[in-house]
Coordinates of C-alpha atoms in Angstrom, one line a residue:
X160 CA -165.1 -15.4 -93.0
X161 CA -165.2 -11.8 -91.3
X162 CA -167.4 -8.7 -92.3
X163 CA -164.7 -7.0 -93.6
X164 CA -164.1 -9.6 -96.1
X165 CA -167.2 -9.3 -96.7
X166 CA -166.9 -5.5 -98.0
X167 CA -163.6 -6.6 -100.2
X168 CA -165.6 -9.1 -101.5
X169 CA -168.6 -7.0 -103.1
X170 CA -166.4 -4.2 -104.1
X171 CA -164.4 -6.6 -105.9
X172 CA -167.8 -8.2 -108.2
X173 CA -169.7 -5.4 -108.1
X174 CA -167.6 -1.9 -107.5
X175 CA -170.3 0.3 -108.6
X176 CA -173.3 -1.2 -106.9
X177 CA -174.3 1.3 -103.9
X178 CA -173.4 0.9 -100.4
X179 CA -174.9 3.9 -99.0
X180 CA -177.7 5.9 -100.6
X181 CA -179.5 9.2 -100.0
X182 CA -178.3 12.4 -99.1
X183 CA -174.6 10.3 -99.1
X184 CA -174.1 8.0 -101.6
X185 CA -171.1 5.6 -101.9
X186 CA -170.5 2.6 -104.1
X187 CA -169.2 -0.6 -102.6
X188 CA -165.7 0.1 -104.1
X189 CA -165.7 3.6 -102.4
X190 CA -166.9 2.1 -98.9
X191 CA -163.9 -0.5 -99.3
X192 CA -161.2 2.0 -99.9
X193 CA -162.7 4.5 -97.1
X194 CA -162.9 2.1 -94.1
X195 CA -159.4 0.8 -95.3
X196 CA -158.3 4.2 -94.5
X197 CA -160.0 3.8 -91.1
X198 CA -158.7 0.4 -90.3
X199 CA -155.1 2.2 -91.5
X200 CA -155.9 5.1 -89.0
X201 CA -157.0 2.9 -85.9
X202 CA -153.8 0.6 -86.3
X203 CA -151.7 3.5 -86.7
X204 CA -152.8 4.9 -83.3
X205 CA -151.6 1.2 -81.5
X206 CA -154.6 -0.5 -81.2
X207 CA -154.6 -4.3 -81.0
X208 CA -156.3 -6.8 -82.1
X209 CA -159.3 -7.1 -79.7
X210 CA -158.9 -4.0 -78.6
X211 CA -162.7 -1.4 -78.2
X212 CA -163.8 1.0 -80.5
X213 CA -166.8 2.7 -78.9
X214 CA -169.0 4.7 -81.0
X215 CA -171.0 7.5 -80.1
X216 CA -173.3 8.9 -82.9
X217 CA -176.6 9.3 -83.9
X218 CA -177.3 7.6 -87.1
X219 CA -175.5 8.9 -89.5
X220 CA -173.5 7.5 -93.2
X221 CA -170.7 7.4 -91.5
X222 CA -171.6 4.6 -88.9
X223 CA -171.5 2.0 -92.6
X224 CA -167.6 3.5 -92.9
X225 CA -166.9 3.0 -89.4
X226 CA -168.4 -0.2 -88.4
X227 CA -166.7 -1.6 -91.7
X228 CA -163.2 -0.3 -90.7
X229 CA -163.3 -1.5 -87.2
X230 CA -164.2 -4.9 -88.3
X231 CA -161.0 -4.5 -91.1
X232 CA -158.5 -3.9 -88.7
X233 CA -159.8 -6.8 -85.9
X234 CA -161.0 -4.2 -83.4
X235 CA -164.9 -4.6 -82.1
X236 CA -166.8 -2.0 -82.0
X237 CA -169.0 -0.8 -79.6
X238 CA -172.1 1.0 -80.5
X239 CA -173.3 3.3 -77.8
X240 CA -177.1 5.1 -77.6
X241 CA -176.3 8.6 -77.6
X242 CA -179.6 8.6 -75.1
X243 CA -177.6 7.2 -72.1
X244 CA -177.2 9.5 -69.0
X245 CA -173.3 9.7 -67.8
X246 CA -173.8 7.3 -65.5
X247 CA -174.4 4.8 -68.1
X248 CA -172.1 5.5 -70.1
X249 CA -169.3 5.6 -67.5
X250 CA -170.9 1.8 -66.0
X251 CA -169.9 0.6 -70.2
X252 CA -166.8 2.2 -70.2
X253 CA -166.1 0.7 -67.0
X254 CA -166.7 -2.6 -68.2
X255 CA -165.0 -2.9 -71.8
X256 CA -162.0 0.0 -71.5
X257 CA -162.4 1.8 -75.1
X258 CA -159.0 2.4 -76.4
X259 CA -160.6 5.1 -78.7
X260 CA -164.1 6.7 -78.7
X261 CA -165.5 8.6 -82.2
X262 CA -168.1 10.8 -82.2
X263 CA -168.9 14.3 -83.3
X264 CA -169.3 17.9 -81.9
X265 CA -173.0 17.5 -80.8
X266 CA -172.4 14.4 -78.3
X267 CA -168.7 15.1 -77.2
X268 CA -169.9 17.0 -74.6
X269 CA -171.4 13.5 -73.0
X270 CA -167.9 12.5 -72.7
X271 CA -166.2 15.6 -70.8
X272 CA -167.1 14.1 -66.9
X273 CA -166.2 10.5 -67.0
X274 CA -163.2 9.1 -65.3
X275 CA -160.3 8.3 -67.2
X276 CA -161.9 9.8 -70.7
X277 CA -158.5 11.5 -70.9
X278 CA -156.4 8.7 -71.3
X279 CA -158.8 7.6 -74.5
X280 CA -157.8 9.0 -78.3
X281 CA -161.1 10.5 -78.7
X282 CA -161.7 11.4 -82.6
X283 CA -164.7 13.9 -83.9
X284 CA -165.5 12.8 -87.2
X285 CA -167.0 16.6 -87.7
X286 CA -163.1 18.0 -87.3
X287 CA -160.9 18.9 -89.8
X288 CA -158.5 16.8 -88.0
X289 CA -160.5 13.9 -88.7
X290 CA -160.4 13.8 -92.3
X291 CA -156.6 15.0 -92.4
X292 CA -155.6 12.1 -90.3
X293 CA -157.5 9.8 -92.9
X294 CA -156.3 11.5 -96.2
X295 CA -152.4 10.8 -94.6
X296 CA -153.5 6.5 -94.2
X297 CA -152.9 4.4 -97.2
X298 CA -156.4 3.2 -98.8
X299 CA -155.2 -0.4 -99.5
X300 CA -156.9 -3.4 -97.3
X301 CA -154.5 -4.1 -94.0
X302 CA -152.8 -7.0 -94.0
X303 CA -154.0 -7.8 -90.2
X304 CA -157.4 -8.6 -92.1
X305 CA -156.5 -11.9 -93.6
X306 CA -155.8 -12.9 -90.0
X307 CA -159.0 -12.3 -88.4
X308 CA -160.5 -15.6 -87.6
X309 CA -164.4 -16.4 -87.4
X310 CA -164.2 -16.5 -83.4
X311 CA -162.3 -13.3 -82.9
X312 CA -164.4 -10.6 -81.6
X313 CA -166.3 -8.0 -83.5
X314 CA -168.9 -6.3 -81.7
X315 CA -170.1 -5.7 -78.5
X316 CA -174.0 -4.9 -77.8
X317 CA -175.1 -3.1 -74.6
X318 CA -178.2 -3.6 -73.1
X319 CA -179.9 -3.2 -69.7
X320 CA -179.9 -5.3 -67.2
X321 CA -182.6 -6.1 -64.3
X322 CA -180.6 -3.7 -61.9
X323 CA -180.1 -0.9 -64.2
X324 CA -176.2 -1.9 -64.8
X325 CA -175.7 -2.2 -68.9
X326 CA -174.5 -6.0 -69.7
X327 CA -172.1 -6.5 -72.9
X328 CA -173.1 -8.6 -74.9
X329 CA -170.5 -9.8 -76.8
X330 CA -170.5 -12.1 -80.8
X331 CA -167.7 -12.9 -82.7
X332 CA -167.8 -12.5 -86.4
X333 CA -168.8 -16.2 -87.0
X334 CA -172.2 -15.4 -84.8
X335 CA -172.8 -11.9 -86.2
X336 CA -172.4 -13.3 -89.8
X337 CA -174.4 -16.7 -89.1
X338 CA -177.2 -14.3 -87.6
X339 CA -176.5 -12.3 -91.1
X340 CA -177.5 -15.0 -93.0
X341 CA -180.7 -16.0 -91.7
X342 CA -181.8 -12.3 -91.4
X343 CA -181.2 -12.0 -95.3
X344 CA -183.5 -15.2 -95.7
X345 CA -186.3 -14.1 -93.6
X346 CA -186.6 -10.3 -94.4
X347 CA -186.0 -11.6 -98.4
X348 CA -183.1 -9.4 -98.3
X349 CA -180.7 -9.4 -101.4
X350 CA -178.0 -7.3 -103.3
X351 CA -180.7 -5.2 -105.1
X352 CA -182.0 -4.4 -101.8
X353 CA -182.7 -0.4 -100.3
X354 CA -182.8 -0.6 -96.4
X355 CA -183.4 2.5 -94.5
X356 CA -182.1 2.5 -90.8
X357 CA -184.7 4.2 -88.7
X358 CA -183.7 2.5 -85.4
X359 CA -180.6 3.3 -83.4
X360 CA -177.2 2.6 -84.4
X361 CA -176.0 0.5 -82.0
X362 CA -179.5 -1.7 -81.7
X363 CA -179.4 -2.3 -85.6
X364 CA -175.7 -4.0 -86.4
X365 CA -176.5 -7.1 -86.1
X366 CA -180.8 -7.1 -87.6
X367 CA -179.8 -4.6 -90.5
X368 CA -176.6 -3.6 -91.0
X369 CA -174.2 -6.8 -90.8
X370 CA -177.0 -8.5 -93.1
X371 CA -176.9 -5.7 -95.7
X372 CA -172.9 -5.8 -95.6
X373 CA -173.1 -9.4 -95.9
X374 CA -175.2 -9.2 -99.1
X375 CA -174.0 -6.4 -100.5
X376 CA -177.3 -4.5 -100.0
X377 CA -177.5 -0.7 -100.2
X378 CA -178.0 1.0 -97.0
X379 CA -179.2 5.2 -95.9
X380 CA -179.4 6.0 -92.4
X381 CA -182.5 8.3 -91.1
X382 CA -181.5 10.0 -87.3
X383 CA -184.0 8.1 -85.0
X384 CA -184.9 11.2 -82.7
X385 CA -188.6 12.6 -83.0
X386 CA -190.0 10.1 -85.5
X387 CA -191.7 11.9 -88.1
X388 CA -194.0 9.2 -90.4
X389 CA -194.4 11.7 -92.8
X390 CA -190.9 12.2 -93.5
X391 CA -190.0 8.6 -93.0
X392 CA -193.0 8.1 -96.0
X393 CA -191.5 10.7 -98.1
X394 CA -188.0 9.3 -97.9
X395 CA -189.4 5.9 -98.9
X396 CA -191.1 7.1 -102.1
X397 CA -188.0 9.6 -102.8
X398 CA -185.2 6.4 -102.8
X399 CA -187.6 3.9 -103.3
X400 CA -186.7 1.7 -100.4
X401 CA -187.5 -1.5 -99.8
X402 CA -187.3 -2.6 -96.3
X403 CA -187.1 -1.1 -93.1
X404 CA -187.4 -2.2 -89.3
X405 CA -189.9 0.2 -86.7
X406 CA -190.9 -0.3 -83.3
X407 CA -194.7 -0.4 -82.7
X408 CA -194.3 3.1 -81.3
X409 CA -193.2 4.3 -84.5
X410 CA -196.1 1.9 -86.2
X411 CA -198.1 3.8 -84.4
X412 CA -197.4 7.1 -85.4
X413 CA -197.4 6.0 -89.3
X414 CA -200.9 4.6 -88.5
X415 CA -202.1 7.5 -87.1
X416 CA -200.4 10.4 -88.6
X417 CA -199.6 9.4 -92.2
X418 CA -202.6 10.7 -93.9
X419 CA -204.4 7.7 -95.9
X420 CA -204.2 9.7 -99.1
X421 CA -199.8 9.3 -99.0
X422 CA -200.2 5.3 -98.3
X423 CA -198.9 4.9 -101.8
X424 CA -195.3 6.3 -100.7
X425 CA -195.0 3.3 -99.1
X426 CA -195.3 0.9 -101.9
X427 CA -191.8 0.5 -102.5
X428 CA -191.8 -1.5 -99.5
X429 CA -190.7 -5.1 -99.6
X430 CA -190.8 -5.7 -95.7
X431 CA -191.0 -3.8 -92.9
X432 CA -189.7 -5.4 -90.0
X433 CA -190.9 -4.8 -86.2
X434 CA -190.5 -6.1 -83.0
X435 CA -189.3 -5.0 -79.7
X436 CA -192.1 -4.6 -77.2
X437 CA -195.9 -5.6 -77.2
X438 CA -198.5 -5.0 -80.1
X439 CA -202.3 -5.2 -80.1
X440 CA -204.0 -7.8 -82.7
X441 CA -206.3 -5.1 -83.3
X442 CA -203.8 -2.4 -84.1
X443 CA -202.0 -5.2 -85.9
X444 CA -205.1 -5.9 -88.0
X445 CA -205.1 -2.2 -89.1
X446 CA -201.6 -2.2 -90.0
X447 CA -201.8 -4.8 -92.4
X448 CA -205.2 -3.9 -93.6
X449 CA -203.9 -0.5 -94.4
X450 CA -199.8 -1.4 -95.9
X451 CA -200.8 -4.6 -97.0
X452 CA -198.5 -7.6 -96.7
X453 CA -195.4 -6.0 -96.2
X454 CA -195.3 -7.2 -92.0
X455 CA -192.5 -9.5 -90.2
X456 CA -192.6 -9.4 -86.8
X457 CA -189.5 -10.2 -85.0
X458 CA -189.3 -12.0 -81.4
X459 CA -185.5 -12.0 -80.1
X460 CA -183.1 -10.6 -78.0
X461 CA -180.2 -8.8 -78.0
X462 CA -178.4 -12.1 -76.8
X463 CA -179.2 -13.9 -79.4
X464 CA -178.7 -11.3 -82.0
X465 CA -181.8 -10.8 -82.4
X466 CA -183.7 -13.2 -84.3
X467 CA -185.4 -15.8 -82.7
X468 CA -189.1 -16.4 -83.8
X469 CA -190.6 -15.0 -86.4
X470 CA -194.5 -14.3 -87.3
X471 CA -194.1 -13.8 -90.9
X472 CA -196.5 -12.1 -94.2
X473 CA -198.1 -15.0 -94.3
X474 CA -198.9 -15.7 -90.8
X475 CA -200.4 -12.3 -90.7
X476 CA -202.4 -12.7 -93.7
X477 CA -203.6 -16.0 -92.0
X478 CA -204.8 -13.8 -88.6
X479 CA -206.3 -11.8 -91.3
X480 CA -208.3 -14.3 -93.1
X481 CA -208.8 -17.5 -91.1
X482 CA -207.3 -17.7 -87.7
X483 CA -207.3 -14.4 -86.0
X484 CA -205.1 -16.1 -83.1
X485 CA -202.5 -15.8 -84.8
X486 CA -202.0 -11.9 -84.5
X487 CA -201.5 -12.5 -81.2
X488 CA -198.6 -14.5 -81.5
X489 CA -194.6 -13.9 -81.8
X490 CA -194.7 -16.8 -84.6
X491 CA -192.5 -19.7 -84.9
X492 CA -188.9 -20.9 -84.9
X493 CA -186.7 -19.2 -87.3
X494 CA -184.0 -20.5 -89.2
X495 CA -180.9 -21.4 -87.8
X496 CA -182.2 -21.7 -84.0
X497 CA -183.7 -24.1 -81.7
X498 CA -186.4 -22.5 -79.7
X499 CA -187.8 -24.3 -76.6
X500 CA -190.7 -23.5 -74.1
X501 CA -189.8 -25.7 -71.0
X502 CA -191.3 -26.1 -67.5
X503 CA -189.1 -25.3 -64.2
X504 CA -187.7 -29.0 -64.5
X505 CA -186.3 -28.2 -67.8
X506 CA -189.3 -30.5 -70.0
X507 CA -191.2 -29.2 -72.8
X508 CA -194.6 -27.4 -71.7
X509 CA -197.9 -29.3 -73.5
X510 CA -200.5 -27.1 -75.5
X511 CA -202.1 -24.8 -72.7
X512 CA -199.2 -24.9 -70.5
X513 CA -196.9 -22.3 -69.7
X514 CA -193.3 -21.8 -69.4
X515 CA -189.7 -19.7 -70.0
X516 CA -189.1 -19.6 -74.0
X517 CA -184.8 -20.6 -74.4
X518 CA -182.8 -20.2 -77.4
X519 CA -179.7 -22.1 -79.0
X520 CA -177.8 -21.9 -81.5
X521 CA -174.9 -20.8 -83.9
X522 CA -175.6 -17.1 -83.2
X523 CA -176.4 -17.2 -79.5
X524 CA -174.2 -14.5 -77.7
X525 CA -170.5 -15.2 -76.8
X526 CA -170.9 -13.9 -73.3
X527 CA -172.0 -11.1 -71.4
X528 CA -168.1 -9.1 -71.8
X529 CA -166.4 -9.9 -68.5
X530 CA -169.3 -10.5 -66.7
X531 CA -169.2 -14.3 -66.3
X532 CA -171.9 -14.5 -63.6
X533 CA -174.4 -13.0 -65.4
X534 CA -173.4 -15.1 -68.0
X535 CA -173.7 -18.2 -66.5
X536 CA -177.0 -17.2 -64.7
X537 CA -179.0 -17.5 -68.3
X538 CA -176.7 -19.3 -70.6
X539 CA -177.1 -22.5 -69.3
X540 CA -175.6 -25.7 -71.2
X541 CA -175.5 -23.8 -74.6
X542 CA -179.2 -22.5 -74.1
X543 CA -180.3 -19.0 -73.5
X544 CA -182.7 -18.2 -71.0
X545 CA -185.0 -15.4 -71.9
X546 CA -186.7 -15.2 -68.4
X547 CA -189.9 -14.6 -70.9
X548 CA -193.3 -16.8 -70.2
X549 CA -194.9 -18.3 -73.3
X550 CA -197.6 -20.7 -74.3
X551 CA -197.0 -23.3 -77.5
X552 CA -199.7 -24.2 -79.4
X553 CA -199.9 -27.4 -81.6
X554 CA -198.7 -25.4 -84.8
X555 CA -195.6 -24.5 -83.1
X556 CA -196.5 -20.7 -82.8
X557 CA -195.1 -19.3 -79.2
X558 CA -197.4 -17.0 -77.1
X559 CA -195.8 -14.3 -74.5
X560 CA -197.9 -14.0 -72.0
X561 CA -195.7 -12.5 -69.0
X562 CA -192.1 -11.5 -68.8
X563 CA -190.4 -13.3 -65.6
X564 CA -187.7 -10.2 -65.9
X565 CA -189.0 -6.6 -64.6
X566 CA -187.7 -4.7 -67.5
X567 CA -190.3 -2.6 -69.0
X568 CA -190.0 -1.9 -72.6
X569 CA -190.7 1.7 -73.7
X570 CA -190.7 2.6 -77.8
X571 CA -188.5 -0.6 -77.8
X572 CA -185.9 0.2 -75.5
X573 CA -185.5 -1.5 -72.3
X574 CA -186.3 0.2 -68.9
X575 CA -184.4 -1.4 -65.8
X576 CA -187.4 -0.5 -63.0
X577 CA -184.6 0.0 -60.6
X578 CA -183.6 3.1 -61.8
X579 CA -187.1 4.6 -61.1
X580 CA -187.4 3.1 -58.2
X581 CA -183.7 4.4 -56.5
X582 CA -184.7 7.8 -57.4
X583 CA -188.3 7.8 -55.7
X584 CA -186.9 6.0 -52.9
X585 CA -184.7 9.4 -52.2
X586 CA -188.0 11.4 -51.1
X587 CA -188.5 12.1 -47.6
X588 CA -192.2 10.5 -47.9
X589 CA -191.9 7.5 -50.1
X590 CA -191.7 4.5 -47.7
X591 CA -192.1 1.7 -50.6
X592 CA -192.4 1.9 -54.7
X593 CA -192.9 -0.5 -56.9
X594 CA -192.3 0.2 -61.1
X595 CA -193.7 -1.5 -63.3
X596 CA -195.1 -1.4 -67.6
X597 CA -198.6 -0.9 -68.5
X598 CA -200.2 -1.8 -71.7
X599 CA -199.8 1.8 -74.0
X600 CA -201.2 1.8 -77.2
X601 CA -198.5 3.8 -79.1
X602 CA -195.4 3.0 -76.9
X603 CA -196.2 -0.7 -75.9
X604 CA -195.7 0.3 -72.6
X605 CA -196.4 3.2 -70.3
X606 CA -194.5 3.7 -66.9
X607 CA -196.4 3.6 -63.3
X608 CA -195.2 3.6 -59.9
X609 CA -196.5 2.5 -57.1
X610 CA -195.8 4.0 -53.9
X611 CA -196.7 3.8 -50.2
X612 CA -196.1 6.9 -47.8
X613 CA -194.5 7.1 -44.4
X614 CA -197.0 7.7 -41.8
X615 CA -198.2 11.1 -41.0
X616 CA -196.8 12.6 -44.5
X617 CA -198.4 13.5 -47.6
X618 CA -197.2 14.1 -51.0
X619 CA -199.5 14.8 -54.1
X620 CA -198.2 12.1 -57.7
X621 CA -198.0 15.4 -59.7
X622 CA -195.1 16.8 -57.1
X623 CA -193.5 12.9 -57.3
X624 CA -193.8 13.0 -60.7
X625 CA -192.2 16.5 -61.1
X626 CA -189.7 15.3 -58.6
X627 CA -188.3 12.6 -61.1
X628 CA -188.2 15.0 -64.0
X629 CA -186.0 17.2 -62.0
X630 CA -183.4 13.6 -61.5
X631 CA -181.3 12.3 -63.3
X632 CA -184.0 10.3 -65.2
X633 CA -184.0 10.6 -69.1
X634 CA -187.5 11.9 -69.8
X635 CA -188.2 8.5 -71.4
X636 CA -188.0 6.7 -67.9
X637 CA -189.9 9.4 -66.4
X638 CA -193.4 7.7 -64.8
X639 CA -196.2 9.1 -66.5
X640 CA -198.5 8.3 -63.8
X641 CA -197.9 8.0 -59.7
X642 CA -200.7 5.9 -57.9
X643 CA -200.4 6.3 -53.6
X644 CA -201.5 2.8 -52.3
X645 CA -201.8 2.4 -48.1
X646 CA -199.3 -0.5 -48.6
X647 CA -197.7 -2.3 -51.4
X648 CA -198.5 -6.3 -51.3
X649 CA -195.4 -8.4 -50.1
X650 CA -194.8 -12.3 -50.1
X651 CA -194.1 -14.5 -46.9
X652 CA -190.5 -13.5 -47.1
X653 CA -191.9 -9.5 -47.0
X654 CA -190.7 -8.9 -50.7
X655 CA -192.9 -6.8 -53.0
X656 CA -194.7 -8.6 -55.4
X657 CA -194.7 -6.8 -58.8
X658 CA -196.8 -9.5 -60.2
X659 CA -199.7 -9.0 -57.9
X660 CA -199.7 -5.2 -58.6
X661 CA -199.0 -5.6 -62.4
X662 CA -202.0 -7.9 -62.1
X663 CA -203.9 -5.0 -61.2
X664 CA -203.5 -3.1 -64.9
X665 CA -202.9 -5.9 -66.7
X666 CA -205.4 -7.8 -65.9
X667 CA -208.3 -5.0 -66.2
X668 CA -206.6 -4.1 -69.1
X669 CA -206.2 -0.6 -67.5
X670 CA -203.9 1.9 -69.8
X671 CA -202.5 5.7 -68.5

């Protein structure tokens, strides 16, 4: 089995049930003959099997099309946040050698400075060119699709990595359509369903858009920039959607933005998936209060798909009603996974003790894409190390209480401190800095450094902070606040400890 068989499969039973909705609408049997045309196209240009598609777009319909011809014509596509800085993008190119790139006019300017770009076919889907190229390709299936096996490659997710340097992280269709399966379980997905893709692109494949493919599911894609709640409200009343997935930033905003007299747009809503980075049980409680029992909160990682534990309607409904613990939690086991909380001598921990939470599994990651170091520093015996500390309680429901990694997570994305830290290390009177996440109410966490000055220099934190903004930084990984400490605390070895200063705003429950 392979996605693209997948998308034969439900325009062959049911040709006229949607595929896309919304502004674009397309049945099943049109999405099948379009991405045939793709697959067609992508072949016709020399591509092999195995070879990279990389995809640069904001959401948009056409990501369904594309995603669904790639897969037809045993490519793997690489889905690539149009946020990324050309560094980043240079550091994934680097790594998995597109043999084509598509995007459009607004983000092909992202792709003029990096090296070798000019020995990629680089398509814009917003050219004429575009569409003339796929009116001239056949619309029948390729053949090369009845070849693809359940371990040949489909897609490759980036994410960041401890030092700032994206890792690949590569499934095969066998693990993107295992993962499928249980997301359609848990999120009570089916072939009536609506989903609305709020989220990035390339972070959705395998949460949303594999399962909706998989099912034959209807899908609309809304751009993720500049959440507006009130649109995102009015788009679910208008198509009557039924699930959608938001990070507790944009949870936030619907909380506090939609006015209480438009709650009812949301009623179409079967579940609304979240996940990503920290929530408060109190905010939590107001979410549910408010939407009602519409919550599944999703604790994962991109190595593993994304699906790992789960704290599901009823478990909120229980924090609710009985054991307000519980809305503290990331939930239990999913389907389809093992998920283990073990000691540094590999043992389960007992109640009250902590430990690093692994994962195995059918859909556990292939690898990190020609990175086998990395790989084998967390993939250890067919178990994934998170580097995330937990507590287990007697239920089975998993606590995270500390991250052993130092990536802060921002609106859901992941923030490699490193990055921060390289750039304030270039003033003439930083001596030492120290990044780290704070607890944030609306983003789930807020970005502080800590610096120490040479001697005899000063330096106010509004001209460091100014100074980042004028880096290369995105303004997402800009610090919002710069605290000067006489020194930074070290270990006996002289290295920084992060802990001991996170301690400090964690522990008083300080916020910026």
């Amino acid at each position: 089995m392979n996605l693209g068989l997948a998308i034969r499969r439900n325009a062959v039973r049911n040709p006229n049930s949607q595929a896309l909705f919304g502004e674009t609408s397309m049945t099943y049997e049109e999405l099948d003959r379009r991405s045939n045309r793709i697959a067609n196209l992508l072949i016709k240009n020399d591509l092999l099997r195995g070879d990279r598609v990389a995809v640069l777009l904001a959401n948009r319909p056409e990501v369904l099309e594309l995603i669904s011809g790639i897969s037809k014509s045993a490519l793997v596509y690489v889905g690539l946040n149009f946020r990324l800085g050309s560094t980043e993008i240079q550091q994934i190119f680097d790594n998995c050698e597109p043999s084509v790139v598509i995007t459009d006019t607004e983000h092909l300017v992202q792709l003029e400075d990096l090296v070798g770009i000019e020995n990629v076919n680089v398509f814009n889907i917003d050219a004429e060119e575009w569409e003339n190229e796929l009116k001239n390709c056949e619309d029948d299936c390729p053949l090369i699709l009845d070849t693809i096996r359940p371990d040949d490659d489909f897609c490759i997710v980036y994410t960041s990595g401890t030092t700032g340097k994206p890792k690949g992280v590569l499934f095969d269709h066998s693990r993107a359509l295992q993962h499928a399966t249980v997301a359609c379980i848990e999120y009570d997905i089916n072939s009536h369903s609506r989903y609305l893709v709020q989220i990035p692109h390339n972070s959705s494949v395998n949460i949303t858009i594999v399962p909706c493919i998989t099912i034959g599911a209807a899908l609309s894609f809304r751009d993720s920039r500049n959440f507006d709640p009130n649109g995102f409200a009015k788009q679910v009343e208008e198509d009557k959607v039924t699930h959608s997935f938001l990070v507790p930033t944009q949870l936030m905003r619907l909380l506090d933005k939609l006015p209480q007299e438009e709650d009812s747009k949301l009623n179409s809503l079967i579940t609304l998936g979240y996940g990503s980075s920290p929530i408060s049980p109190e905010r939590l409680s107001e979410l549910v209060t408010r939407f009602g029992s519409i919550f599944n909160q999703l604790y994962g990682m991109a190595e593993i798909a994304s699906i790992g534990t789960l704290l599901r309607k009823e478990d909120h409904n229980l924090g609710l009603s009985s054991n307000p613990k519980l809305l503290a939690s990331c939930g239990q086991p999913s389907l389809g996974i093992n998920v283990r909380v073990i000691n540094e001598k590999g043992n389960q921990v007992q109640k009250g003790e902590r430990g690093e939470v692994i994962f195995a599994g059918t859909y556990v990651m292939k690898e990190y894409f020609r990175d086998p170091e990395r790989t084998d520093d967390v993939l250890i015996d067919g178990w994934m190390h998170s580097g995330d500390i937990a507590e287990i309680d007697e239920d089975g429901f998993i606590y995270i209480v500390d991250r052993k990694k130092n990536l802060i997570i921002r609106g859901g994305l992941n923030i490699a401190p490193t990055e921060i830290e390289n750039v304030l290390y270039r003033h003439k009177a930083v001596l030492e800095v120290a990044v780290i996440g704070v607890p944030d109410s609306e983003w789930g966490e807020a970005i502080v450094a800590v610096v120490a000055l040479k001697d005899g220099v000063e330096v106010t934190t509004d001209h460091l902070i100014e100074y980042c903004g004028e880096s290369e930084l995105t303004s997402i990984k800009i610090p919002e606040r710069i605290e000067i400490w006489d020194e930074l605390p070290k270990n006996t070895v002289g290295k920084i400890e992060k802990n001991a200063i996170r301690s400090v705003f964690w522990g008083s429950g300080r916020q910026v």
